[in-house]
N, CA, C and O of each residue as an XYZ file, in Angstrom:
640
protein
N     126.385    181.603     94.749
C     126.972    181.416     93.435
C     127.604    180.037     93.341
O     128.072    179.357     94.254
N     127.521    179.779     92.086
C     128.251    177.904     92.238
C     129.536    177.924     92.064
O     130.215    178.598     91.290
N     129.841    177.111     92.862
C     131.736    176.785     93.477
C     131.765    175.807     92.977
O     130.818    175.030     92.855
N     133.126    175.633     92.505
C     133.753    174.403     92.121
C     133.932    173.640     92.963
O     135.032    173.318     92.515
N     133.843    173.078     93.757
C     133.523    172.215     94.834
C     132.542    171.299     95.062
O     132.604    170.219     95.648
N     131.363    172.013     94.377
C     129.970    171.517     94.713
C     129.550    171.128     92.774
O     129.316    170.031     92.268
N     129.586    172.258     92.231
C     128.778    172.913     90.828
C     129.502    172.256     89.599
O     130.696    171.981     89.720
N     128.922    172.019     88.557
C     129.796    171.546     87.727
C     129.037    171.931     86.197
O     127.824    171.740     86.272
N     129.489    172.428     84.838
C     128.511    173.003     83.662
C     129.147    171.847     83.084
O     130.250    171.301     83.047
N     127.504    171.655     82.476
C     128.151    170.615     81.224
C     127.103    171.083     80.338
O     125.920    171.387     80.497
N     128.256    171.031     78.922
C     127.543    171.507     77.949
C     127.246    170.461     76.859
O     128.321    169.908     76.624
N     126.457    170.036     76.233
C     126.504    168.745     75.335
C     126.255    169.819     74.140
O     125.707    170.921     74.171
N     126.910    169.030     72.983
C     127.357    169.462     71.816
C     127.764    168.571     70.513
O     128.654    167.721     70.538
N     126.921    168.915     69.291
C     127.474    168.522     68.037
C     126.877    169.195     67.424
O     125.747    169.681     67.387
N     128.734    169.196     66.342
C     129.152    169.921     65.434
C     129.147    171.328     65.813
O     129.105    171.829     64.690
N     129.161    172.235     66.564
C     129.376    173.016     67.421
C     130.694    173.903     67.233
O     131.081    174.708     68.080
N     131.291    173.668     66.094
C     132.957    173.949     66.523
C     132.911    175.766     66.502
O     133.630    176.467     67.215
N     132.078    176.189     65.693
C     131.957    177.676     65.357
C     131.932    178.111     66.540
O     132.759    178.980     66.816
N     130.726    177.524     67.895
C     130.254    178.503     69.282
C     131.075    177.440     70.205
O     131.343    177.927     71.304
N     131.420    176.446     70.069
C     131.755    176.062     71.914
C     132.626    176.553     72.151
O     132.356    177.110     73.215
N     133.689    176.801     71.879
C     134.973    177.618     72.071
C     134.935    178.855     72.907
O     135.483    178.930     74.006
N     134.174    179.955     72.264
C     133.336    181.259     73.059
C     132.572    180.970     74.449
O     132.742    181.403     75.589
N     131.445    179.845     73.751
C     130.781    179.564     75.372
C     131.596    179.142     76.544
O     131.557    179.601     77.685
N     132.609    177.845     75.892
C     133.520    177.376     77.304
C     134.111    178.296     77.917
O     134.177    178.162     79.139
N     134.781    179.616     77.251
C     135.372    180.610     77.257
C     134.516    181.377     78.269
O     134.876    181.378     79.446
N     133.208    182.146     77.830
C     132.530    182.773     78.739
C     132.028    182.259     79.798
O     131.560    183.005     80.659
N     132.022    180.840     79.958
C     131.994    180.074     81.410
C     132.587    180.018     82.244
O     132.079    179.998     83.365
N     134.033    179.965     82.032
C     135.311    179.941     82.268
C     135.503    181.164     83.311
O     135.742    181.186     84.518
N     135.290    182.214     82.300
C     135.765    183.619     83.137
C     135.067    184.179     83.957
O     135.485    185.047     84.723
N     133.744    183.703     83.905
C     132.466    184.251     84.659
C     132.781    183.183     86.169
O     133.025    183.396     87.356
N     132.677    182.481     85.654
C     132.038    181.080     86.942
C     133.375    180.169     87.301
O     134.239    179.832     86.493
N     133.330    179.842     88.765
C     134.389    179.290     89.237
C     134.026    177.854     89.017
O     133.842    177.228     90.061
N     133.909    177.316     88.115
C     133.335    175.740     88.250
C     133.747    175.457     87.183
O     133.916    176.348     86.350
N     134.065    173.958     86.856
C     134.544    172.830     85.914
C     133.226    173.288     84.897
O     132.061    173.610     85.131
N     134.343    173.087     83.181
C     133.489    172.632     82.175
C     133.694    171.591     81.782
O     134.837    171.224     81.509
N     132.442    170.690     81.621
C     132.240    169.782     80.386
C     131.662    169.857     79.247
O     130.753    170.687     79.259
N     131.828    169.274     78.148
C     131.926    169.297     76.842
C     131.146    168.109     76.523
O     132.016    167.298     76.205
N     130.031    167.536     76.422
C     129.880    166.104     75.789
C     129.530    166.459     74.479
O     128.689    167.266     74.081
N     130.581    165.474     73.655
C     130.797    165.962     72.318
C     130.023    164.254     71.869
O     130.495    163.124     71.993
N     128.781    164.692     71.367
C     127.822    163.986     70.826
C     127.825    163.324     69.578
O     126.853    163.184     68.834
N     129.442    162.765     69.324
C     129.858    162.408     67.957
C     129.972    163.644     66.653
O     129.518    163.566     65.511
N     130.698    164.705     67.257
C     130.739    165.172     65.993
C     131.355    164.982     65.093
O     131.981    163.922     65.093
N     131.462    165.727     64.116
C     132.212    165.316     62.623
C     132.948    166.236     62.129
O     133.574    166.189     61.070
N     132.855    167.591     63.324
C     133.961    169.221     62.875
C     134.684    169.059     64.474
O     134.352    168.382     65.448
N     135.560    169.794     64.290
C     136.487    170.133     65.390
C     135.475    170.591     66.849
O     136.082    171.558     67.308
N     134.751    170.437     67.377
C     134.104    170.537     68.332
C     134.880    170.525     69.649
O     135.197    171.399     70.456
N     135.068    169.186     69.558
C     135.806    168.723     71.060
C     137.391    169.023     71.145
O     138.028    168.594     72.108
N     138.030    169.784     70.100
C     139.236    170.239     69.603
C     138.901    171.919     70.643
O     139.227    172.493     71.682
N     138.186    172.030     69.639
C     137.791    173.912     70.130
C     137.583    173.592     71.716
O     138.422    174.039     72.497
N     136.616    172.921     72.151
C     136.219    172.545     73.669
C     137.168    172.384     74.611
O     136.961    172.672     75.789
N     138.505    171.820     74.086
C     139.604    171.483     75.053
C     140.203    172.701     74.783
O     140.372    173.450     75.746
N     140.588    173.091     73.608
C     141.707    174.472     73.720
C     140.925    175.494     74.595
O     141.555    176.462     75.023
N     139.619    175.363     74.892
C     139.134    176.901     75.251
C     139.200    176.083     76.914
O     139.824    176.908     77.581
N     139.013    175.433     77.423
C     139.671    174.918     78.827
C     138.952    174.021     79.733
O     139.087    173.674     80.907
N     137.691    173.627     78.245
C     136.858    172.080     78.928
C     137.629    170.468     78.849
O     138.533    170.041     78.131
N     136.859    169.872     79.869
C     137.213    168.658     79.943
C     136.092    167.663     78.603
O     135.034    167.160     78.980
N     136.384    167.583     77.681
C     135.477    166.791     76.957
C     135.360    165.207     77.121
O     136.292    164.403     77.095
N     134.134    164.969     77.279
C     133.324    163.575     76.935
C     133.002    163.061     75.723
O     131.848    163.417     75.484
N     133.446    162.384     74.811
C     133.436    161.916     73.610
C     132.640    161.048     73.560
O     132.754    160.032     74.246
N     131.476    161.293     72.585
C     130.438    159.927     72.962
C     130.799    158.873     71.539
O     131.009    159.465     70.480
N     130.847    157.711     71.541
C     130.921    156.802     70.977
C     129.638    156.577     69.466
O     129.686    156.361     68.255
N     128.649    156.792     70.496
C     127.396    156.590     69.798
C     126.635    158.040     70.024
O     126.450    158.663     71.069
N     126.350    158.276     68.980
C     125.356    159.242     68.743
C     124.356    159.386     69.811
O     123.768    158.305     69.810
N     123.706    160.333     70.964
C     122.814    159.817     71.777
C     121.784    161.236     71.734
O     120.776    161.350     72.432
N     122.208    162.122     70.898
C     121.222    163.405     71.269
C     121.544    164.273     72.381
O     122.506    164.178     73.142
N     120.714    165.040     72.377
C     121.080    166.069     73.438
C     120.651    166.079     75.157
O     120.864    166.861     76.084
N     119.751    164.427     74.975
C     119.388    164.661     76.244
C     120.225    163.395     76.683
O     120.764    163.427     77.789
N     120.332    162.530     76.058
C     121.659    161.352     76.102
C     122.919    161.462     76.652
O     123.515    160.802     77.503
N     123.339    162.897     75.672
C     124.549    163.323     76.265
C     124.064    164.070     77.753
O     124.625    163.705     78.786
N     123.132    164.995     77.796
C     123.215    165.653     79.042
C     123.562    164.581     80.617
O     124.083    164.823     81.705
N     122.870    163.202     79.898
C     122.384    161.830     81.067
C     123.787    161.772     81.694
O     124.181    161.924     82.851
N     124.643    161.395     80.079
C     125.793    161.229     80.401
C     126.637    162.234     81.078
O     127.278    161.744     82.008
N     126.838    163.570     80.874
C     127.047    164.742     81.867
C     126.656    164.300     83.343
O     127.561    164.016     84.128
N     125.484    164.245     83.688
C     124.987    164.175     84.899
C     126.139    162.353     85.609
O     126.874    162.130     86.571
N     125.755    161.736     84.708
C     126.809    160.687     85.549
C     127.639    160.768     85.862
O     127.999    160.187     86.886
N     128.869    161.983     84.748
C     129.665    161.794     85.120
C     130.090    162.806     86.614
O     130.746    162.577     87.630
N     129.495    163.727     86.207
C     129.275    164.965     87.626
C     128.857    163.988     88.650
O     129.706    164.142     89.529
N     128.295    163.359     88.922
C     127.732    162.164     90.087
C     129.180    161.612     90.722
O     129.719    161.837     91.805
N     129.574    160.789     89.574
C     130.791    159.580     89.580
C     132.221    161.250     90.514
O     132.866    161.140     91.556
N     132.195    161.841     90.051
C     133.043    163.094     90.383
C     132.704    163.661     91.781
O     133.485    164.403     92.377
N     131.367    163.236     92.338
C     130.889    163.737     93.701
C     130.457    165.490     93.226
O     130.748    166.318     94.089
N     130.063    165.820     92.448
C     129.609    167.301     92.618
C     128.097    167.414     92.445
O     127.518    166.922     91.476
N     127.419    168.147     93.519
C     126.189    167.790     93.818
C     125.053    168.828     93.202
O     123.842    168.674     93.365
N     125.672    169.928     92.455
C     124.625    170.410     91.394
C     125.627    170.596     89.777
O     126.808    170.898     89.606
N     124.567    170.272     88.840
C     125.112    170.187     87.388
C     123.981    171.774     86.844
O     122.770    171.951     86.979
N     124.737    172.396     86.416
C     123.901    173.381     85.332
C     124.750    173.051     83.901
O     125.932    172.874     83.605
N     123.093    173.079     82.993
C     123.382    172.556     81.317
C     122.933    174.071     80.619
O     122.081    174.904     80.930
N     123.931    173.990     79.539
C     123.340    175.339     78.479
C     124.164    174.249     77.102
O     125.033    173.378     77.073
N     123.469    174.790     76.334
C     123.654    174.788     74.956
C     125.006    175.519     74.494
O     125.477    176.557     74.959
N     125.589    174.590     73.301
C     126.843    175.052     73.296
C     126.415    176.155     71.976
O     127.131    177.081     71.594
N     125.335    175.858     71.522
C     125.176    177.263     70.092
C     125.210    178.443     70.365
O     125.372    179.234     69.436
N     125.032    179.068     72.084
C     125.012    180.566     72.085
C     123.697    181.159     72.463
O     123.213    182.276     72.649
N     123.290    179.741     72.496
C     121.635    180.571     72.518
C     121.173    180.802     74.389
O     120.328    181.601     74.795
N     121.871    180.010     75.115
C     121.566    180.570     76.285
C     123.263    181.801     77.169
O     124.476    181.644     77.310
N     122.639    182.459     77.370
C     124.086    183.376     78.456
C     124.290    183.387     79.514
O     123.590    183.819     80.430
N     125.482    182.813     79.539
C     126.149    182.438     81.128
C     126.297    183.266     81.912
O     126.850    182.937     82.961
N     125.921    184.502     81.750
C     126.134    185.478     82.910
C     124.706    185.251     83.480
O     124.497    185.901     84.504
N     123.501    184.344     82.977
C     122.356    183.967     84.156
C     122.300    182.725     85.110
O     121.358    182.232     85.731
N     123.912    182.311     85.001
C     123.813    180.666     85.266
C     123.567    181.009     86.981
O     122.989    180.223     87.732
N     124.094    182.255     87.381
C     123.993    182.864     88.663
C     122.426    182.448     88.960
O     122.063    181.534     89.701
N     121.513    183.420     88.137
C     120.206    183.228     88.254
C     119.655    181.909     88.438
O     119.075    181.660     89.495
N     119.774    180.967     87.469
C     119.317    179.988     87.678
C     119.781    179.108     88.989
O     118.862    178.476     89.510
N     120.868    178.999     89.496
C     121.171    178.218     90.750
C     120.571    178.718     92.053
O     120.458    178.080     93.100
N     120.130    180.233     91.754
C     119.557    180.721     92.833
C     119.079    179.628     93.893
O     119.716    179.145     94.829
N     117.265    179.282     93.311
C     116.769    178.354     93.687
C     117.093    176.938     94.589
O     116.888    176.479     95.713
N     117.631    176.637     93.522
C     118.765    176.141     94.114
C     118.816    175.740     95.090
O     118.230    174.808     95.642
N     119.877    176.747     95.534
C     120.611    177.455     96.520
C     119.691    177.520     97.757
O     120.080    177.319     98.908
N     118.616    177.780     97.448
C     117.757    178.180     98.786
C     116.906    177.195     99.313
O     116.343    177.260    100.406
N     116.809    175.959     98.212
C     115.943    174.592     98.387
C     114.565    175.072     98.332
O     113.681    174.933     99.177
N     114.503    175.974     96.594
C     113.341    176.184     96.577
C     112.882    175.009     95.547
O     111.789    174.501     95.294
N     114.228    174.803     95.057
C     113.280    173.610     94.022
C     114.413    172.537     93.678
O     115.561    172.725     94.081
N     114.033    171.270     92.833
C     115.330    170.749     92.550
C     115.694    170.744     91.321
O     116.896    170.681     91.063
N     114.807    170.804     90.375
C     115.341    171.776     89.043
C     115.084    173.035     88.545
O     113.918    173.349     88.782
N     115.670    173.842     87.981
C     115.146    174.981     87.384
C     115.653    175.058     86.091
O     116.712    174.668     85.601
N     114.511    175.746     85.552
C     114.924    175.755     83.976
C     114.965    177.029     83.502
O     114.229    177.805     84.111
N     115.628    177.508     82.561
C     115.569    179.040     82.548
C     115.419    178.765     80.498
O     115.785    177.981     79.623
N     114.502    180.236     80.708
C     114.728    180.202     78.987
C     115.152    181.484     78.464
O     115.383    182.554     79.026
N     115.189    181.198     77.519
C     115.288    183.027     76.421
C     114.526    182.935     75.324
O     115.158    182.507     74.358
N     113.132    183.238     75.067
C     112.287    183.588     74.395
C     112.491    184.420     73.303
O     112.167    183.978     72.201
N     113.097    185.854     73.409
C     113.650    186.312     72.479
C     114.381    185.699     71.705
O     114.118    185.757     70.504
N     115.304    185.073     72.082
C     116.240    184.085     71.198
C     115.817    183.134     70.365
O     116.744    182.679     69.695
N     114.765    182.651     70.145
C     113.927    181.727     69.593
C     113.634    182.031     68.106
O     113.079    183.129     68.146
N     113.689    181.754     67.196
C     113.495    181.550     66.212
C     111.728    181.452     65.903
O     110.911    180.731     66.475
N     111.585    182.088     65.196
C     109.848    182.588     64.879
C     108.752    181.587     64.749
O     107.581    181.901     64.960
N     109.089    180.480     64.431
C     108.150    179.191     64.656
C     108.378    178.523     66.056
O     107.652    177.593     66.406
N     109.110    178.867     66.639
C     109.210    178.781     68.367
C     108.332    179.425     68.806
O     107.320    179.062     69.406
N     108.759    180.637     68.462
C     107.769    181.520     69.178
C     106.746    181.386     69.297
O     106.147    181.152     70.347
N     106.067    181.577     67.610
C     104.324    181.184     67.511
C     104.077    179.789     68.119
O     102.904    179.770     68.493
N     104.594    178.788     68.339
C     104.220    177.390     68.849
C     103.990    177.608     70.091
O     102.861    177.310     70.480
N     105.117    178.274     71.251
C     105.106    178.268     72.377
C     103.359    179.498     72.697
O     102.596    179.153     73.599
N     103.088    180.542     72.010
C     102.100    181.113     71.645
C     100.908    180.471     72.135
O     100.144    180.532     73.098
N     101.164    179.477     70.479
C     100.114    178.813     70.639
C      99.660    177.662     71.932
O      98.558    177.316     72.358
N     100.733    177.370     72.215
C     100.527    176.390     73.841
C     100.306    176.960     74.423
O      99.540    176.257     75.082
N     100.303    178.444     75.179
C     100.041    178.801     76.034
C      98.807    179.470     76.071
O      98.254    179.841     77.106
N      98.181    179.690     74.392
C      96.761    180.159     74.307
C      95.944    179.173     74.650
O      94.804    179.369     75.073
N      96.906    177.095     74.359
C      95.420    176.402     74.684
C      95.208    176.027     75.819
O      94.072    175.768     76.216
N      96.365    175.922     76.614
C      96.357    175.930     77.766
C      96.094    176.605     78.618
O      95.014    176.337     79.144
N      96.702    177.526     79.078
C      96.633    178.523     79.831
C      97.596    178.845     80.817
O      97.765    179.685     81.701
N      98.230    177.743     80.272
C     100.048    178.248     80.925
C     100.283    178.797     80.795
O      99.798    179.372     79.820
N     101.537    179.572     81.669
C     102.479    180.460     81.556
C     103.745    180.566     81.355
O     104.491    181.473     81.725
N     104.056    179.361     80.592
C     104.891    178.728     80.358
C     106.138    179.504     78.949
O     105.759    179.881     77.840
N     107.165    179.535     79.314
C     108.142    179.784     78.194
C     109.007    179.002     77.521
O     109.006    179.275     76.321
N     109.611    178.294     77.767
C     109.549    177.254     77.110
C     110.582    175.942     77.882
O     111.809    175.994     77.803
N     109.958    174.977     78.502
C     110.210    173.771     79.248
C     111.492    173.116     78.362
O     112.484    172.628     78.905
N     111.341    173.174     77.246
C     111.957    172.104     76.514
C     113.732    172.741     76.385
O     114.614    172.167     75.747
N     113.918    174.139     77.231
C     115.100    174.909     77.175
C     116.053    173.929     78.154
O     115.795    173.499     79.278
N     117.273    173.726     77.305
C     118.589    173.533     77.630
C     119.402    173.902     78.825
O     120.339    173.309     79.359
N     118.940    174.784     79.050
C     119.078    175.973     80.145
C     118.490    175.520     81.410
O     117.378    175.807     81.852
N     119.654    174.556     82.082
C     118.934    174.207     83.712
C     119.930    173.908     84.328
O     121.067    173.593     83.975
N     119.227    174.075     85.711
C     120.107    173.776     86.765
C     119.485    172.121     88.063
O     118.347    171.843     88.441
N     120.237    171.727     88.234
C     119.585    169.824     88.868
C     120.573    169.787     90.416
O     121.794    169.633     90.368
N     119.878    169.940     91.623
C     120.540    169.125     92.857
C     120.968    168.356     92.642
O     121.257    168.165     91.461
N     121.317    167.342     93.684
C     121.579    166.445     93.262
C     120.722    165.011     92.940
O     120.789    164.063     92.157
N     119.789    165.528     94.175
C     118.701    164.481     94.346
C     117.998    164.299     92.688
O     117.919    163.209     92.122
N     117.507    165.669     92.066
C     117.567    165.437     90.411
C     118.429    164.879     89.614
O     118.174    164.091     88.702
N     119.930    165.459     90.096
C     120.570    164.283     89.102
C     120.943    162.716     89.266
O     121.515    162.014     88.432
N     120.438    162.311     90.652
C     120.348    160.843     90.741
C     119.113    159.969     89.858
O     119.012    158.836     89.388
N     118.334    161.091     89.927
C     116.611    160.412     89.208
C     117.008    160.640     88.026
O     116.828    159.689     87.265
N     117.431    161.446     87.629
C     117.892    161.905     85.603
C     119.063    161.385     85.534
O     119.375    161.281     84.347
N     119.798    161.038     86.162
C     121.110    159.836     85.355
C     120.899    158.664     85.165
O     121.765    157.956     84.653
């Protein structure tokens, strides 16, 4: 399971103020490890809600997206010495009671990233798209492009 010692969640986020609060919250109580917050320039109370619920927020200057901010997450987890980062989405759409699951791997040096998704959760033109990729392909794929991962460290030196 990830220790605060080693593990660190960072969640990147805008305009968010409705769910980060809950998520930092259910991170919090579940998992012994530091939250971050990279608050991706929002324009509602985001990084307000993020600190009262008991993250450390990153305020980005410039607008950078969601994989911008994650970069920035990963540096700063680097610069901090903690040698795995797991990312979820601050909307709700992934649940922290699998962050267990995903570090598994991990854990065992089966891989150096893992990505986890929730398919159900997807919104109906997700669905049919991911569908359709996997009819032309022949993957087995659910969906890569999920928020929902976990990075060694050796990954987060190459992705920062």
């Amino acid at each position: 399971m990830p220790s605060s010692r080693h593990a660190i969640i960072l969640i990147p986020a805008h305009n968010e103020q409705v769910t980060v609060g809950a998520i930092v919250g259910q991170v919090r109580r579940r998992w012994n490890c530091p939250v971050v917050v990279i608050d991706d320039c929002s324009t509602d109370a985001t990084g307000r809600m993020a600190r009262s619920a008991g993250a450390t927020v990153l305020p980005l200057t410039l607008q950078l997206g969601a994989w911008g901010a994650i970069q920035t997450g990963l540096r700063y987890a680097l610069r901090q010495g903690y040698r795995i980062a797991i990312t979820l989405d601050a909307d709700g759409q992934h649940e922290p009671a699998y962050i267990g699951k995903l570090f598994q791997p991990l854990a065992a040096g089966a891989a150096d990233v893992v990505i986890g998704a929730f398919p159900e959760r997807a919104s109906r033109a997700r669905q049919f798209a991911w569908a359709y990729f996997r009819r032309l392909t022949g993957l087995k794929l659910e969906d890569i492009t999920s928020g929902f991962r976990a990075y060694n460290h050796a990954a987060m030196t190459v992705l920062a």
